[in-house]
GROMACS .gro file of C-alpha atoms in nm:
model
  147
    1UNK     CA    1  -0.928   0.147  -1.483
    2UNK     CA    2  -1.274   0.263  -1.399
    3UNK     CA    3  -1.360  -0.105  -1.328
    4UNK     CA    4  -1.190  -0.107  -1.035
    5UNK     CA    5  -1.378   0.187  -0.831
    6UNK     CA    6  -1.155   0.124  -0.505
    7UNK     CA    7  -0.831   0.138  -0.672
    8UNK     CA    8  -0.938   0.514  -0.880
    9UNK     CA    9  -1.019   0.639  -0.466
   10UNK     CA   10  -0.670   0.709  -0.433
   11UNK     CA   11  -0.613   0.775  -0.800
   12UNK     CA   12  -0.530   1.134  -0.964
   13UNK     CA   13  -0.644   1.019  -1.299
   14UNK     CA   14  -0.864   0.727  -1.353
   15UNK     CA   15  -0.814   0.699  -1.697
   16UNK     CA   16  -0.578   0.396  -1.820
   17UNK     CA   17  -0.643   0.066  -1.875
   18UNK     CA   18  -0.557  -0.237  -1.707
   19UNK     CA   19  -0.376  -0.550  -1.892
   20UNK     CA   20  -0.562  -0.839  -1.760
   21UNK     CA   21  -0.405  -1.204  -1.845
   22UNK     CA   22  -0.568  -1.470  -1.621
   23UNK     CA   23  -0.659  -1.858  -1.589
   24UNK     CA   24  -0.830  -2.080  -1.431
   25UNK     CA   25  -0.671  -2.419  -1.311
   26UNK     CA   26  -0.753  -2.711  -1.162
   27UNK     CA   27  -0.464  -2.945  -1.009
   28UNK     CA   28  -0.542  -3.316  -1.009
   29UNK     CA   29  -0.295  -3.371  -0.722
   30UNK     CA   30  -0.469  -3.126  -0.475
   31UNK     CA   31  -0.842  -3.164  -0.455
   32UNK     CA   32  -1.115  -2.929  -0.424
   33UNK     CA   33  -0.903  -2.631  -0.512
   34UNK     CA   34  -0.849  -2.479  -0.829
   35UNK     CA   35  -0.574  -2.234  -0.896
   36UNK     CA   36  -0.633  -1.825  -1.051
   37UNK     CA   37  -0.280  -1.837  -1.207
   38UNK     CA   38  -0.210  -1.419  -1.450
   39UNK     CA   39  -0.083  -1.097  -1.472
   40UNK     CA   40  -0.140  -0.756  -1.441
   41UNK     CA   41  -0.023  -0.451  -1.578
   42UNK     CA   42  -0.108  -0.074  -1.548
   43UNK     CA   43   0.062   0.259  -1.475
   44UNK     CA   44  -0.128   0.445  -1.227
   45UNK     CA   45  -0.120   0.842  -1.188
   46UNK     CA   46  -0.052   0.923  -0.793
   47UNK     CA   47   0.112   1.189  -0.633
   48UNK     CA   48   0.463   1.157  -0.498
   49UNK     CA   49   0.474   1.224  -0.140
   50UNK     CA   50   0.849   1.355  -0.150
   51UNK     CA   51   0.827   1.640  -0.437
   52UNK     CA   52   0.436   1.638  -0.456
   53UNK     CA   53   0.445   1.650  -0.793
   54UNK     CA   54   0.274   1.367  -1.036
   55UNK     CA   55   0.425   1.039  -1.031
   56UNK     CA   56   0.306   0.770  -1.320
   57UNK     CA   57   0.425   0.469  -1.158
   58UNK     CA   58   0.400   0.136  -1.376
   59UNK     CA   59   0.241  -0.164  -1.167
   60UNK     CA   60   0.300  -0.524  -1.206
   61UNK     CA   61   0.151  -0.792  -1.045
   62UNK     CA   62   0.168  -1.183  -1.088
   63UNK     CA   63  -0.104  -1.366  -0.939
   64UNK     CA   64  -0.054  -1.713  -0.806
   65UNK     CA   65  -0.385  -1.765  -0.568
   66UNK     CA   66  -0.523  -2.095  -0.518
   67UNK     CA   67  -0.902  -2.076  -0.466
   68UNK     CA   68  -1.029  -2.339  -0.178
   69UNK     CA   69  -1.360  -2.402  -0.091
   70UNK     CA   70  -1.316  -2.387   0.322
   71UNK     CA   71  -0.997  -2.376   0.560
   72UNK     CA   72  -0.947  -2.720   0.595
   73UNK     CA   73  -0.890  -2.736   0.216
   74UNK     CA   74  -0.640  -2.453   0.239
   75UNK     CA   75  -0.445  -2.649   0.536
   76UNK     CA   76  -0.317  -2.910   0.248
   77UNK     CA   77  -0.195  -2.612   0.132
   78UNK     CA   78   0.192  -2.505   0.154
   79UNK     CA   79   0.295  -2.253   0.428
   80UNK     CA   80   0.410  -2.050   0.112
   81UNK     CA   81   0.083  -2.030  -0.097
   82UNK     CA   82  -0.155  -1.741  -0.094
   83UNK     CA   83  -0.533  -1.807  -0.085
   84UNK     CA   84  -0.846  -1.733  -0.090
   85UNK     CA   85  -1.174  -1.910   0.064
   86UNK     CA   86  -1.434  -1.942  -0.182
   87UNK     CA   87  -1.813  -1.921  -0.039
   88UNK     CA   88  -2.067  -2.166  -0.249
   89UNK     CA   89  -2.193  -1.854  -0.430
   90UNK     CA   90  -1.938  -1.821  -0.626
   91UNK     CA   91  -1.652  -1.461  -0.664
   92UNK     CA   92  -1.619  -1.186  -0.850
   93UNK     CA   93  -1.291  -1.170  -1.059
   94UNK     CA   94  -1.309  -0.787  -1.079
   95UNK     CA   95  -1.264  -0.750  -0.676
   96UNK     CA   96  -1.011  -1.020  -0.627
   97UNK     CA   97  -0.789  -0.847  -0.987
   98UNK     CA   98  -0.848  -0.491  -0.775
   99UNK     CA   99  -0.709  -0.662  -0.469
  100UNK     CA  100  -0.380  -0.766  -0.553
  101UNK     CA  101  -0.382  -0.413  -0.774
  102UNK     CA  102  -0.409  -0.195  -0.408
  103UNK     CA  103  -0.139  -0.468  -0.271
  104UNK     CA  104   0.121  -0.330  -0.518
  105UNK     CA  105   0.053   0.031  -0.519
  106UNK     CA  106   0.324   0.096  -0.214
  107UNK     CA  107   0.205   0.332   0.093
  108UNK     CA  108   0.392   0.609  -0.004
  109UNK     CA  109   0.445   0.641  -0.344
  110UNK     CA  110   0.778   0.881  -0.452
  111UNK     CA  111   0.975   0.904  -0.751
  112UNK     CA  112   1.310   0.696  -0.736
  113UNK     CA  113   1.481   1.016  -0.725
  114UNK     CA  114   1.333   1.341  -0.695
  115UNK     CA  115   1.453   1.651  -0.473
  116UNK     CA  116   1.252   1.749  -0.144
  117UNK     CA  117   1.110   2.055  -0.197
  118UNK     CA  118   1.172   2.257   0.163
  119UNK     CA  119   1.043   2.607   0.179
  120UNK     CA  120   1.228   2.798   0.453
  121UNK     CA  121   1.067   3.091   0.731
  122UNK     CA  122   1.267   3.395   0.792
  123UNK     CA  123   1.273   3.463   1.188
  124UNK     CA  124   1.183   3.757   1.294
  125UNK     CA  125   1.469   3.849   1.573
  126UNK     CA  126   1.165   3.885   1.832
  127UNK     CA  127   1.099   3.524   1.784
  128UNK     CA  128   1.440   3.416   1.809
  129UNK     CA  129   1.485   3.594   2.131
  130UNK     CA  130   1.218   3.403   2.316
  131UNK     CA  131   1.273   3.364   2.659
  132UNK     CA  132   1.368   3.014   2.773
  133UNK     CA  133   1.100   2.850   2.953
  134UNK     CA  134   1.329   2.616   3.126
  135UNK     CA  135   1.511   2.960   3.291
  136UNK     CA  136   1.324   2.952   3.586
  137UNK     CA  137   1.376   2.590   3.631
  138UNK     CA  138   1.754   2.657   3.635
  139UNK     CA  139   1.713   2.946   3.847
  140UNK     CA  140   1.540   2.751   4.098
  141UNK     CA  141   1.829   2.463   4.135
  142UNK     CA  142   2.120   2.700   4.177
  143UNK     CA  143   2.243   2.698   4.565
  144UNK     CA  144   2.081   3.018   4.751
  145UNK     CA  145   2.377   3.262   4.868
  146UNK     CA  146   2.489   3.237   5.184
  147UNK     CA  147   2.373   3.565   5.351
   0.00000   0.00000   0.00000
């Protein structure tokens, strides 16, 4: 898990390991664009945002990402297929695995089912005897008695 420094940011616990089952193909019907074709596993520690308590929630991903060399390679492409433009100097499979990682997590992790912890105030009876601020508004748009 510490491989992937951007995915532990958000982390409460980067311990774990990550289950890493990838290939490299290379389509003879589609030229110049080779195919990163795996799996990922993990369980990441967060913090549910309903209960705020720990949440350990197990992440899948399947990667399908054909790797093209510029955009005109990529428009041969489906509509449907993800990519990813390669530059001559090659990539680095660690950011591209951490990428599709941070994709899964969701943007507010909670627990399927979990109860919403709700701390109520006690009002003083001052406070709930506030003067309306709207009073004067309604005093104003009453008809003025007819002297």
């Amino acid at each position: 898990m510490a491989s992937f420094p951007r995915l532990c940011e958000g982390l409460n616990d980067h311990e774990g390991v990550v289950q890493v089952r990838c290939r490299l193909e290379r389509e003879s019907e589609v030229r110049h664009v080779a195919w990163l074709r795996g799996t990922l596993e993990t369980v990441v520690a967060l913090t549910c945002q309903r209960c705020l308590e720990p949440l350990a929630l197990p992440v899948s991903v399947t990667v399908d990402l054909a790797l093209v060399h510029d955009e005109e390679d990529a428009e041969r492409l489906s509509d449907d297929t993800d990519y990813l433009v390669v530059a001559e100097q090659g990539l680095v499979l660690a950011e591209i695995l951490e990428d599709e990682l941070l994709l899964a997590i969701p943007f507010i992790p909670a627990h399927e089912s979990c109860e919403l912890k709700v701390r109520t105030l006690e009002v003083s009876g001052e406070e709930s005897r506030r003067e309306n601020p709207f009073q004067v508004l309604a005093a104003l748009n009453k008809p003025a008695a007819k002297e």
